[in-house]
Coordinates of C-alpha atoms in Angstrom, one line a residue:
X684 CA 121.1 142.2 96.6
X685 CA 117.6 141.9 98.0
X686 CA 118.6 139.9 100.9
X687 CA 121.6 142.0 101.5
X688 CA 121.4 142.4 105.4
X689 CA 124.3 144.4 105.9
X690 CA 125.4 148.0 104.1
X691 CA 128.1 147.9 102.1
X692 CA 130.2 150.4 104.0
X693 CA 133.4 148.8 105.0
X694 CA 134.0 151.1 108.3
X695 CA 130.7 151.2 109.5
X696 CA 131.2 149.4 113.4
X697 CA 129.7 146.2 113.8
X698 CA 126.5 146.1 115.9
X699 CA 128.8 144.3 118.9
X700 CA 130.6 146.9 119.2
X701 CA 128.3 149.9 119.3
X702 CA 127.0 147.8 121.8
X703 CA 129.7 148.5 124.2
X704 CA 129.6 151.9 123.9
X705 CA 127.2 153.2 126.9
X706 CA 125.4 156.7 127.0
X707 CA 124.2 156.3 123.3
X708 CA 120.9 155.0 122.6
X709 CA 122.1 153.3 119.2
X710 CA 120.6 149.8 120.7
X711 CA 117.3 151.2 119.8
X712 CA 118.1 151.5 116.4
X713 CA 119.8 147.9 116.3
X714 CA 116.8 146.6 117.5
X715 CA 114.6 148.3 115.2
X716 CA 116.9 146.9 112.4
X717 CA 117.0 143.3 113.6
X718 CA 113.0 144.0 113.0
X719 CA 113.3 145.5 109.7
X720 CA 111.2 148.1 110.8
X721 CA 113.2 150.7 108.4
X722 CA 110.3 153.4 108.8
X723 CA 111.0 153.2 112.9
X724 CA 114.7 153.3 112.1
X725 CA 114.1 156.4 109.7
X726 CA 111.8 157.9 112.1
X727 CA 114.3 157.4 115.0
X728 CA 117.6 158.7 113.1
X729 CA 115.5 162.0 111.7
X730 CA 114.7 162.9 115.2
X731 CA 118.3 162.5 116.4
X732 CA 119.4 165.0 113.1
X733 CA 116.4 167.0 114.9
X734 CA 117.7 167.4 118.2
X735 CA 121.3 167.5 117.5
X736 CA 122.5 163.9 118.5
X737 CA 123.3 162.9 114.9
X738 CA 125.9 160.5 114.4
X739 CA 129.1 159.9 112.1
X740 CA 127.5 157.4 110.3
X741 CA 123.6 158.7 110.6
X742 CA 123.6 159.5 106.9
X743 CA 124.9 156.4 105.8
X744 CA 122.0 154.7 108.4
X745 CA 119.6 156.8 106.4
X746 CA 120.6 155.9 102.7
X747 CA 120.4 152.0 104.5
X748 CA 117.1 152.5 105.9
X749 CA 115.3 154.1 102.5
X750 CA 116.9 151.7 100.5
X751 CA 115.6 149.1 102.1
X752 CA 112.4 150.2 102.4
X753 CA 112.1 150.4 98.8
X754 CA 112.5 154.5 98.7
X755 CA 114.6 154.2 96.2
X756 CA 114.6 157.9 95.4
X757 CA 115.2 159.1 98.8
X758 CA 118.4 156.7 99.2
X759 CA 119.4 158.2 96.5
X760 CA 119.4 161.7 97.4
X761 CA 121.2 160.5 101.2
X762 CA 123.8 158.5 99.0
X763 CA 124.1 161.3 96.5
X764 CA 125.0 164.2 99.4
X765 CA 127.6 161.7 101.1
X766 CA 129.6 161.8 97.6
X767 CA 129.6 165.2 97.8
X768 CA 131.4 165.3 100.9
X769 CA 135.1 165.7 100.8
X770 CA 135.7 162.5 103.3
X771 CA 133.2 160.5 101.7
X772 CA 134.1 156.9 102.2
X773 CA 135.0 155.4 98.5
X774 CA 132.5 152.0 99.7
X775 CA 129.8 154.6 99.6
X776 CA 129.7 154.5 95.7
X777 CA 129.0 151.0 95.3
X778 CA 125.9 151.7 97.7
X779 CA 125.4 154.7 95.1
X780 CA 125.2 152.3 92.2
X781 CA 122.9 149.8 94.1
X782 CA 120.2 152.6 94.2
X783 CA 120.9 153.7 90.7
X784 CA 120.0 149.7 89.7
X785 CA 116.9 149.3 91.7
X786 CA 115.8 152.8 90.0
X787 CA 116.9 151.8 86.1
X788 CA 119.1 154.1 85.8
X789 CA 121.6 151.4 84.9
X790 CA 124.3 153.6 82.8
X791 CA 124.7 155.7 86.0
X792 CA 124.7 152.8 88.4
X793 CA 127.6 151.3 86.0
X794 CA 129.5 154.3 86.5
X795 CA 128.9 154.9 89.9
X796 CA 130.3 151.3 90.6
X797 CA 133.2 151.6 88.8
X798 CA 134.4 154.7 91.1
X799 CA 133.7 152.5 94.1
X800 CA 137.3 150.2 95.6
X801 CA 137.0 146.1 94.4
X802 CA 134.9 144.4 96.0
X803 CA 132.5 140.6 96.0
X804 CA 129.5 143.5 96.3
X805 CA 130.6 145.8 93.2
X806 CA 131.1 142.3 91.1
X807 CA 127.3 141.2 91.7
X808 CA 126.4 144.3 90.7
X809 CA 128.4 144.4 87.7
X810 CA 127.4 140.4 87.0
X811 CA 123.6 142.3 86.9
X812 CA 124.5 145.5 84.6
X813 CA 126.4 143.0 82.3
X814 CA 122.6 141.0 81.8
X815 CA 120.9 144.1 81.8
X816 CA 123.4 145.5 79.0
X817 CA 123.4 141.7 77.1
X818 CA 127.0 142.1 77.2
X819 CA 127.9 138.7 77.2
X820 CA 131.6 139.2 77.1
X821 CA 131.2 141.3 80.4
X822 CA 128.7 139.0 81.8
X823 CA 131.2 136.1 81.8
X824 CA 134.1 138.2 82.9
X825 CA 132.2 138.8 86.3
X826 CA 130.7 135.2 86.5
X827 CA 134.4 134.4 86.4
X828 CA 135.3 136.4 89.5
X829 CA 132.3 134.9 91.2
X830 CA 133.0 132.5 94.7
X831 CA 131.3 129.8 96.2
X832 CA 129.9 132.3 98.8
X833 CA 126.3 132.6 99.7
X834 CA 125.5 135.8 98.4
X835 CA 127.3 135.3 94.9
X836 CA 125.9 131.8 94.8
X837 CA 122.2 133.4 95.0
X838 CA 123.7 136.6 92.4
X839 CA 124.2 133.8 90.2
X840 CA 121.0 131.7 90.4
X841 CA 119.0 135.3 90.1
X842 CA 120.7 135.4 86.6
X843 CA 119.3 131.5 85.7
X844 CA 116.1 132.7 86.7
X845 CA 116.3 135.9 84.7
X846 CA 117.7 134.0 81.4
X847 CA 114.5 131.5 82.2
X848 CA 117.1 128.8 83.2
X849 CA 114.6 127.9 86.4
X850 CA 116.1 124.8 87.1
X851 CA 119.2 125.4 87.2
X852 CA 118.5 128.4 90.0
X853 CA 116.4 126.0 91.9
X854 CA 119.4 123.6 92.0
X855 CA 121.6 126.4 93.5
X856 CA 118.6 127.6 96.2
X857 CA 117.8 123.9 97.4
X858 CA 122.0 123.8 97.8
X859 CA 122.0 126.9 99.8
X860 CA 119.0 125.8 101.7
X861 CA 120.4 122.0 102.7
X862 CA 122.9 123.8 104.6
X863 CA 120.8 127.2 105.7
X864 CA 117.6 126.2 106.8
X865 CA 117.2 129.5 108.3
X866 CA 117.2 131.2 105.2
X867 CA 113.5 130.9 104.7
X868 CA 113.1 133.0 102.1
X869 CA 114.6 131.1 99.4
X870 CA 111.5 129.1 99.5
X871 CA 110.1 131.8 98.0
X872 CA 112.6 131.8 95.5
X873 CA 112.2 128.2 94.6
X874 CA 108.5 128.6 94.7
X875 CA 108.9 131.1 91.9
X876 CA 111.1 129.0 89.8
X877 CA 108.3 126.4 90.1
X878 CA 105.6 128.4 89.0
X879 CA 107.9 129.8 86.1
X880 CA 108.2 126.3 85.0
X881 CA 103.9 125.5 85.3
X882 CA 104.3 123.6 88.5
X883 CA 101.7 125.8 90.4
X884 CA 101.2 122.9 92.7
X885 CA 104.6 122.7 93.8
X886 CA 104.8 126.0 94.0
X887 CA 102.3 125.8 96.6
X888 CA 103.5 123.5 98.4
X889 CA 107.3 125.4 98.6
X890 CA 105.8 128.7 99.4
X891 CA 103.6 127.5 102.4
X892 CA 107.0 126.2 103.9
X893 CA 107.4 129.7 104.5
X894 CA 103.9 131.3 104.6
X895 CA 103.6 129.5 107.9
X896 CA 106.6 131.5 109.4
X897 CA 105.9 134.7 107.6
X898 CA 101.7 134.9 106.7
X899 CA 101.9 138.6 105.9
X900 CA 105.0 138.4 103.3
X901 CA 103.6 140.6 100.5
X902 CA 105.5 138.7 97.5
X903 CA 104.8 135.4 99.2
X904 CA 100.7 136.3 99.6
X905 CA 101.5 137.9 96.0
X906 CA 102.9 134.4 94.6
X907 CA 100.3 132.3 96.5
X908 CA 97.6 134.3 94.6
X909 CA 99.1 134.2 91.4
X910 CA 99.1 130.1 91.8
X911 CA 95.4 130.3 92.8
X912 CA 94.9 132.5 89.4
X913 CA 96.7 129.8 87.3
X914 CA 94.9 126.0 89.1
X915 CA 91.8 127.8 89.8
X916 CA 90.1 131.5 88.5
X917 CA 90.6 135.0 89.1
X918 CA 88.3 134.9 91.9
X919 CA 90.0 132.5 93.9
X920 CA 93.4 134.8 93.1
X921 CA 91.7 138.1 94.6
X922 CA 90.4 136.4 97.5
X923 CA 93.9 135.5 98.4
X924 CA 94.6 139.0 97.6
X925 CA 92.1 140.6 100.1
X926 CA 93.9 140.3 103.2
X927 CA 96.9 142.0 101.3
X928 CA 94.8 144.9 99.8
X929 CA 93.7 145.8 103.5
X930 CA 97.2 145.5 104.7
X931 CA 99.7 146.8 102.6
X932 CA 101.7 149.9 104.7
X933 CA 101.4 153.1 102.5
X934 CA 105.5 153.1 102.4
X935 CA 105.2 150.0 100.1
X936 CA 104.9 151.1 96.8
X937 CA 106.4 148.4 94.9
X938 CA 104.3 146.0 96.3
X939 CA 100.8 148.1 95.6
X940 CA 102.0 148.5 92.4
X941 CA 101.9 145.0 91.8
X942 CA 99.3 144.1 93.4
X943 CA 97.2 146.9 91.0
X944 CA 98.7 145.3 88.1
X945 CA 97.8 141.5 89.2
X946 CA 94.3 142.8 90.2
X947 CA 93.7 143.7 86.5
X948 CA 95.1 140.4 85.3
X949 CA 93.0 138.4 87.7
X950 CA 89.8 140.5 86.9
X951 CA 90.3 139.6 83.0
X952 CA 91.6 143.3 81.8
X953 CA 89.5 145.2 84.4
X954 CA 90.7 148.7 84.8
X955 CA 94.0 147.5 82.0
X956 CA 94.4 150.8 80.6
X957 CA 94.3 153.2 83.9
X958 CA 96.8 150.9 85.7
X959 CA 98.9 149.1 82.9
X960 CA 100.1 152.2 80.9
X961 CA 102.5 153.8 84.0
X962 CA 103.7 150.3 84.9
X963 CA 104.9 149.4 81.6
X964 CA 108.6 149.1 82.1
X965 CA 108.4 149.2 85.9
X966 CA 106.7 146.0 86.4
X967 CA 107.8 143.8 83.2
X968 CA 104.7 141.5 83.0
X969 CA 102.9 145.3 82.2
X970 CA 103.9 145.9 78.5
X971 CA 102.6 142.1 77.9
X972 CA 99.4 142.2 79.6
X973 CA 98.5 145.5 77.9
X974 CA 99.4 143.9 74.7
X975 CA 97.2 140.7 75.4
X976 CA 94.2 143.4 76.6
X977 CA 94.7 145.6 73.2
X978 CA 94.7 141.7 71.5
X979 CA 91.4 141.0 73.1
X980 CA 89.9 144.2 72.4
X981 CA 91.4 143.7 68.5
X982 CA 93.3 147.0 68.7
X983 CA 96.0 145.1 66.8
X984 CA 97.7 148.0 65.9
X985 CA 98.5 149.4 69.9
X986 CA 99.4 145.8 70.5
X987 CA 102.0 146.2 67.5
X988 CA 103.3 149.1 68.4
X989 CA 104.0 148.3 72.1
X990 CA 105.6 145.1 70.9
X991 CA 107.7 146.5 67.6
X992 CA 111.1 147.7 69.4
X993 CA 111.1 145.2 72.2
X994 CA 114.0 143.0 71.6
X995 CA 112.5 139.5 73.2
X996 CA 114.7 137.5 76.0
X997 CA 112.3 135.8 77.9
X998 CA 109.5 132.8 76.5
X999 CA 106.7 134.8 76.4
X1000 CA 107.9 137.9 75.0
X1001 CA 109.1 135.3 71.8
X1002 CA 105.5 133.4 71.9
X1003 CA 103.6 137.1 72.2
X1004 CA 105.8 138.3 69.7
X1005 CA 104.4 135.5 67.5
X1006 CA 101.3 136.3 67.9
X1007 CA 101.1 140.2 67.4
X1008 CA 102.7 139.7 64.0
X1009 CA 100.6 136.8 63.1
X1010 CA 97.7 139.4 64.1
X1011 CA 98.7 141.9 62.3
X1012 CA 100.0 139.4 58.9
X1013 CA 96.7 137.9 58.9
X1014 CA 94.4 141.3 59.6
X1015 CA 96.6 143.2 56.8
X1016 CA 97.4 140.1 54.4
X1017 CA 101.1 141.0 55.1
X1018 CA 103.2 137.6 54.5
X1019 CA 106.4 139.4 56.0
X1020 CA 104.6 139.4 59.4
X1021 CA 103.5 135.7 59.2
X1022 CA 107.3 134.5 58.1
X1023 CA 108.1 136.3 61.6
X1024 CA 105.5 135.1 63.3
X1025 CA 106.5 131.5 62.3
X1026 CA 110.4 131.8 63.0
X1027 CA 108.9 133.1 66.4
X1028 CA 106.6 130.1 67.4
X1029 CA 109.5 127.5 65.8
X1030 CA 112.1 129.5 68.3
X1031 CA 109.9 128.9 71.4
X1032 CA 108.8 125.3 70.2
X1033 CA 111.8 123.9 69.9
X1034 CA 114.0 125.1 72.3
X1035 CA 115.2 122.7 75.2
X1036 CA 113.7 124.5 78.0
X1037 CA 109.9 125.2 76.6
X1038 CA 109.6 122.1 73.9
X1039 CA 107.7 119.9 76.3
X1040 CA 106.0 122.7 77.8
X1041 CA 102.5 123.6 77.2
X1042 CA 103.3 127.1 75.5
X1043 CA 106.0 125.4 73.9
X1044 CA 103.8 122.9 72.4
X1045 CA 101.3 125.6 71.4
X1046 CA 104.1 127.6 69.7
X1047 CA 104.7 124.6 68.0
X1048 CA 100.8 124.0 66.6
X1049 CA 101.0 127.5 65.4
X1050 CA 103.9 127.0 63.6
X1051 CA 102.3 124.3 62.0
X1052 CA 99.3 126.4 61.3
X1053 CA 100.6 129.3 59.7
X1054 CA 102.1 126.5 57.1
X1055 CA 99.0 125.2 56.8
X1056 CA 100.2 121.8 58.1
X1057 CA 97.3 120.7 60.1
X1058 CA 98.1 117.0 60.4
X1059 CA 101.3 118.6 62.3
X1060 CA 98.9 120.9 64.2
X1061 CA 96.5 118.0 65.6
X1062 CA 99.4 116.2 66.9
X1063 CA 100.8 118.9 68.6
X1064 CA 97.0 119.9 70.3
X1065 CA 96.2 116.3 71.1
X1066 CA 99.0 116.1 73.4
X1067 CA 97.5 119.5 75.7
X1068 CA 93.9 119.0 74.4
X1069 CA 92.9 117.7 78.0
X1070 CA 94.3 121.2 79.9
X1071 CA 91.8 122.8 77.2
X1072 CA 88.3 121.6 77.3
X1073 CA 86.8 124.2 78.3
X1074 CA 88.7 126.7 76.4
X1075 CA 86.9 128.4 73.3
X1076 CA 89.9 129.5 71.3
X1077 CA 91.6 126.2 71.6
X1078 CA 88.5 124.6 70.6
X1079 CA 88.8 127.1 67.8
X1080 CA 91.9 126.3 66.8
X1081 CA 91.3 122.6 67.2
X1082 CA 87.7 122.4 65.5
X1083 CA 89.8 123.7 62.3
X1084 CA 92.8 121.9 62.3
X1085 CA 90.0 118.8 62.3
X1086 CA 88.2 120.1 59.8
X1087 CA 91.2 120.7 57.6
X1088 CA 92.1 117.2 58.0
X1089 CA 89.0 115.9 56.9
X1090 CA 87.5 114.6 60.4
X1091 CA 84.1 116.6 59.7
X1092 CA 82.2 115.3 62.6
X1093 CA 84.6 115.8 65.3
X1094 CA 85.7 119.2 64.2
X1095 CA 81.8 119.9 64.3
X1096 CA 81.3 118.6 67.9
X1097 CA 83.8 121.1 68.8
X1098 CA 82.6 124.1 67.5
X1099 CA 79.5 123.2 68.7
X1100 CA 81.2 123.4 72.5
X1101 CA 82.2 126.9 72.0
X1102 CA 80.5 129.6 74.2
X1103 CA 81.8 132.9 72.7
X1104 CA 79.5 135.1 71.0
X1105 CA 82.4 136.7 69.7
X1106 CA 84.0 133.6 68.1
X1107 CA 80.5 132.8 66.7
X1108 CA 80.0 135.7 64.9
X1109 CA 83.2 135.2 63.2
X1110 CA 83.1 134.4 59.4
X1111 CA 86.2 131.7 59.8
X1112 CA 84.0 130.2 62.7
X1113 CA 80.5 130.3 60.7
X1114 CA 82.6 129.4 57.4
X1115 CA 83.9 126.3 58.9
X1116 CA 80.8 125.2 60.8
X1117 CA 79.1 125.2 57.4
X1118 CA 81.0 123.0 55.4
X1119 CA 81.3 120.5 58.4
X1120 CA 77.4 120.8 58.4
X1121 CA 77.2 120.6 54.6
X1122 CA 80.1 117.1 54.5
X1123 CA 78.1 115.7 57.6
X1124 CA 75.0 116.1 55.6
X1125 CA 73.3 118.4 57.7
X1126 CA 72.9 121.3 54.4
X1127 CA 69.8 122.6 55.7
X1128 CA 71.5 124.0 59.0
X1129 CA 74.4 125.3 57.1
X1130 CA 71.3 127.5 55.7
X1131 CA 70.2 128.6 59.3
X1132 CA 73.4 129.8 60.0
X1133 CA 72.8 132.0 56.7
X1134 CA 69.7 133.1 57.2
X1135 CA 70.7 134.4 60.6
X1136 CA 73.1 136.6 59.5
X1137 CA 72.2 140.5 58.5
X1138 CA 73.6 141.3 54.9
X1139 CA 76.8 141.9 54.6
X1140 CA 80.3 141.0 52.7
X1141 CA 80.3 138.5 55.0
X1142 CA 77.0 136.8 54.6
X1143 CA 77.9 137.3 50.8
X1144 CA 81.2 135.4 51.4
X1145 CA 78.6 132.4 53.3
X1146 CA 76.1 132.3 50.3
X1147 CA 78.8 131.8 48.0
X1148 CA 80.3 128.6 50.1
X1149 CA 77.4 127.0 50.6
X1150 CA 76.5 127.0 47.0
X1151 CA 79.4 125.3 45.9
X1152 CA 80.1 123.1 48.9
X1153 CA 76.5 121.8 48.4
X1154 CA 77.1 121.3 44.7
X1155 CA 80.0 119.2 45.1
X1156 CA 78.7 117.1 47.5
X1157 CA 74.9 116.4 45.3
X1158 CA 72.9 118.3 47.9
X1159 CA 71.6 120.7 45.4
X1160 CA 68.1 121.5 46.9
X1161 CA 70.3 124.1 49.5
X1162 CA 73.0 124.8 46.6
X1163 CA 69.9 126.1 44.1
X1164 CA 68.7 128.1 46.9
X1165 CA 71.9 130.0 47.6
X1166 CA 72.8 130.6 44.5
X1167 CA 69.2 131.5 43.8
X1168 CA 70.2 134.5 46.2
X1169 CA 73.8 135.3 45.0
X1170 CA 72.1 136.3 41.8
X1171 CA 69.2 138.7 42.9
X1172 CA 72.4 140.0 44.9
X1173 CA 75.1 139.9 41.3
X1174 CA 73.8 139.1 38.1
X1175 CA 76.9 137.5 37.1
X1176 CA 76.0 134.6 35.0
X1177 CA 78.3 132.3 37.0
X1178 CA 75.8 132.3 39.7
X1179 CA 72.8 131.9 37.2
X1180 CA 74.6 128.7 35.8
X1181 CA 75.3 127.7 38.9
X1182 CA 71.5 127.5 39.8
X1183 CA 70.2 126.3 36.9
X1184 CA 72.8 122.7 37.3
X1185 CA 71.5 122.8 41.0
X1186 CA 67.7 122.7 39.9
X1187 CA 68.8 120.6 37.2
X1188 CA 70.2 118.3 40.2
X1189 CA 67.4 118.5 41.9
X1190 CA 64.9 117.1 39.2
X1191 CA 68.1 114.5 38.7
X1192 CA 67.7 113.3 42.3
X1193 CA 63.7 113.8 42.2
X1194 CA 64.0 110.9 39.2
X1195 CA 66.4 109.1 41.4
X1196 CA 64.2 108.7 44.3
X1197 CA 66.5 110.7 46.4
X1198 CA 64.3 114.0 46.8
X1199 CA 61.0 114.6 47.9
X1200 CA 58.7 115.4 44.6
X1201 CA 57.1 118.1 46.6
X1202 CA 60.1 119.6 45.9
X1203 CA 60.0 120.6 42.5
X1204 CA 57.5 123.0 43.5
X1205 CA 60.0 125.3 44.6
X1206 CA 62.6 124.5 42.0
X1207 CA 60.0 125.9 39.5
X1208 CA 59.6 129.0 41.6
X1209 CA 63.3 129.6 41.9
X1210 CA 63.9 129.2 38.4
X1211 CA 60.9 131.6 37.2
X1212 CA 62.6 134.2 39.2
X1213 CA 65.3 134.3 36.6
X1214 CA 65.1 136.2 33.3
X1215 CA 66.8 133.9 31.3
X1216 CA 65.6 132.6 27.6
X1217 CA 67.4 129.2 28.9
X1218 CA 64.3 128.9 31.8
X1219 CA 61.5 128.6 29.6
X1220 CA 62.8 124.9 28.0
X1221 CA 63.7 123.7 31.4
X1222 CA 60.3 124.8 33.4
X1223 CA 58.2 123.1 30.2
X1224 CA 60.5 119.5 30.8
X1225 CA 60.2 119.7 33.9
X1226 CA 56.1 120.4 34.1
X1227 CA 55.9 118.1 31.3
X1228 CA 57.0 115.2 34.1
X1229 CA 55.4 116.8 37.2
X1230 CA 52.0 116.3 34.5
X1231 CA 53.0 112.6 33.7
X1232 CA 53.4 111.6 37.2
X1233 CA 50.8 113.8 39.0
X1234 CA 52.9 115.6 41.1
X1235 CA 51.3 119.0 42.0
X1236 CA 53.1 122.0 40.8

């Protein structure tokens, strides 16, 4: 409908033959159409209603004009008054319902197009209602009526690209294009599919087929930058943007609009919740990008409640789906919200189209995840791991799916690549990092990481791992030491047990050879900290040997 060239008005004269008619200066206004400079044609056909030369079919110009300017709303009102004329030409409905569409308004564009006479024009339209509607029985009713015609060819592939099918609408726009070269905007179209399917390079390389004819094309320059954002940065996308800032005519609201909303992806949430909130439902990447900015902000409840009643159609509304209620499951220790988050990521992961994707295979590691299936997990993140080296939450993701599976020193080296501050601070993060420390026999940084923490539940939560972990594994210098802490913090007697077998340990390993006697030192001075009847007998053995052997306590 977008590369309609023609109304839709049956009885409107072709340009030929207004040609022919002389003393009219219509050719003015078929030359500012063959431009599709619609603000010049509006300008020219409101001075004729001005002066008085207004034409039969001036309004029907009008409605044209707007509508293809993207005025939606004053199309509208120009459509609207021509209904309410008693000879209003029935083919002026359909034009009606076209407007109503590309305003939302899709129950009254349904039944403005049913008023309208048959026609390959109301059917497309209809064929679009039915998908906005899912009314699949509808849907195929008007796919049926469908020709192998041009414009019901590209109606068609607009639906495969709508219902993600991208390569199925690229097959029908390189078909179109092997026998229409001239139409050199369906490289555009194609360049999108591309970069809906991750291709960004191809898409490049599509797009400057028509870039070259048409540098100023705001949805091409758009798309160019949005390719930039996804091989390069958001720098290298607002550059591409600049030229496109400075030029954009004040009539094109559409394209501002999405340019404002790209400009806040590209800048990393910049500005997200002046611009996003009015665009939600108007551009439909909005309502997803605000939900990924309240994610990053942890505002997991806004992100929830923005994603609760949208019914997903499209990849990523499945996959962010899955991840708000994994958010939320997780935050609120809510196992319904996990369940959907896993039925979600298994949806995405194993469908046809997105299995061998990179989100697809993503979907599929967090699937794995929430089960707690990590060998599952590591297969699925080896396969993308080199698109991700740089990337902290991967890295997160991957350092603990390692670690899980018991490959300590890798999963180390890759926390230790992580950059975020916020990441470090987190108690999975430090958790983790401390029992690959304590396995890799590296106890005494797992202490740093303690030490550098300010007291809290989670510091507590620390204390108590690295007690243990360090216990099991014999290195009960750093085990003593924690729980040495635990119980000036709790005097439950679990913790003062726990200190006396790791002092106990230590001596053990002291006798052993496998502890530096200077040591014991401090054992002694840990365990006189505790008023237990139980110290006394084990200080006196222990000073008893320290005496024997000379060791200085």
């Amino acid at each position: 409908m977008l590369s309609r060239a023609k109304p839709a008005v049956a009885d409107t004269p072709p340009p030929l033959d207004r040609r022919r008619k002389k003393g009219k200066k219509v050719p003015q206004l078929e030359e500012l159409l063959a431009l599709r400079d619609f603000t010049g044609a509006i300008a020219l056909l409101e001075f004729k209603r001005q002066v008085g030369e207004q034409e039969e079919d001036t309004d029907l110009w009008m409605g044209y004009c707007a509508f293809h300017l993207g005025d939606y709303k004053r199309a509208l009102e120009e459509y609207e008054a021509l209904t309410k004329q008693p000879a209003c030409n029935p083919d002026v409905w359909v034009n009606l319902a076209c407007t109503y569409f590309f305003l939302g308004m899709y129950t009254q564009a349904e039944q403005a197009a049913l008023k309208a006479p048959k026609s390959r024009l109301q059917n497309r339209l209809l064929f679009h209602l039915a998908h906005k509607f899912s009314d699949e029985k509808k849907l195929m009713s008007s796919h049926q009526n469908l020709q192998d015609i041009t414009e019901d060819q590209l109606s068609l592939a607009s639906i495969h690209y709508m219902r993600s099918h991208y390569q199925e609408a690229i097959d029908i726009y390189k078909r179109i294009l092997l026998d229409n070269r001239e139409y050199l905007a369906l490289n555009v179209y194609v360049a999108l599919c591309y970069y809906k399917l991750d291709y960004y390079d191809v898409s490049q390389e599509v797009l400057a087929v028509y870039l070259q004819q048409v540098p100023d094309s705001t949805i091409a320059l758009n798309l160019k930058a949005c390719n930039h954002f996804r091989l390069y940065n958001g720098k290298a996308a607002e550059a591409e943007l600049k030229n496109l800032i400075e030029n954009a005519s004040s009539s094109f609201e559409f394209g501002k609009e999405l340019i404002k909303h790209n400009l806040v992806v590209f800048r990393g949430g910049e500005g997200a919740l002046q611009v996003l909130p009015p665009l939600v439902d108007v551009i439909p990447e909005a309502r997803l990008n605000l939900v990924i900015y309240y994610l990053r902000q942890d505002d997991v409840q806004e992100a929830y409640n923005l994603m609760k009643d949208l019914e997903p159609t499209a990849p990523q509304e499945y996959i962010l789906k899955g991840v708000v209620n994994a958010a939320v499951g997780q935050e609120m220790g809510l196992r319904d919200h996990l369940k959907i988050a896993q039925q979600f990521f298994q949806l995405v992961g194993e469908s046809a189209s997105e299995c061998d994707t990179i989100p697809g295979r993503q979907c599929m590691s967090s699937y794995f995840f929430l089960l707690k299936q990590f060998g599952n997990v590591l297969i699925y993140l080896n396969s993308v791991k080199s698109y991700f080296y740089n990337d902290d939450t991967f890295n997160f993701n991957y350092a603990q799916a390692k670690a899980a599976t018991g490959c300590f020193n890798e999963a180390e080296e890759v926390f230790l690549l992580i950059q975020s501050e916020k990441i470090k601070r987190d108690i999975v993060y430090l958790s983790w990092l401390a029992r690959c420390y304590i396995v890799n026999k590296k106890p005494q940084l797992a202490w740093k990481l303690y030490l550098k923490m300010e007291t809290s539940g989670d510091s507590f939560s620390l204390l108590q791992l690295i007690a243990n972990d360090c216990y099991k594994l014999r290195q009960f210098y750093y085990s003593a030491k924690a729980f040495d802490v635990l119980e000036r913090l709790d005097s439950n007697t679990e913790y003062w047990e726990g200190k006396r077998g790791a002092c106990v340990g230590v001596f053990q390993m002291i006798l052993a050879g496998q502890e530096a006697k200077e040591t014991l030192r401090e054992v002694l001075h840990l365990l006189k900290s505790t008023g237990n009847s139980e110290v006394e007998y084990i200080v006196r053995v222990m000073k008893k040997w320290a005496k024997e052997n000379r060791v200085p306590v």
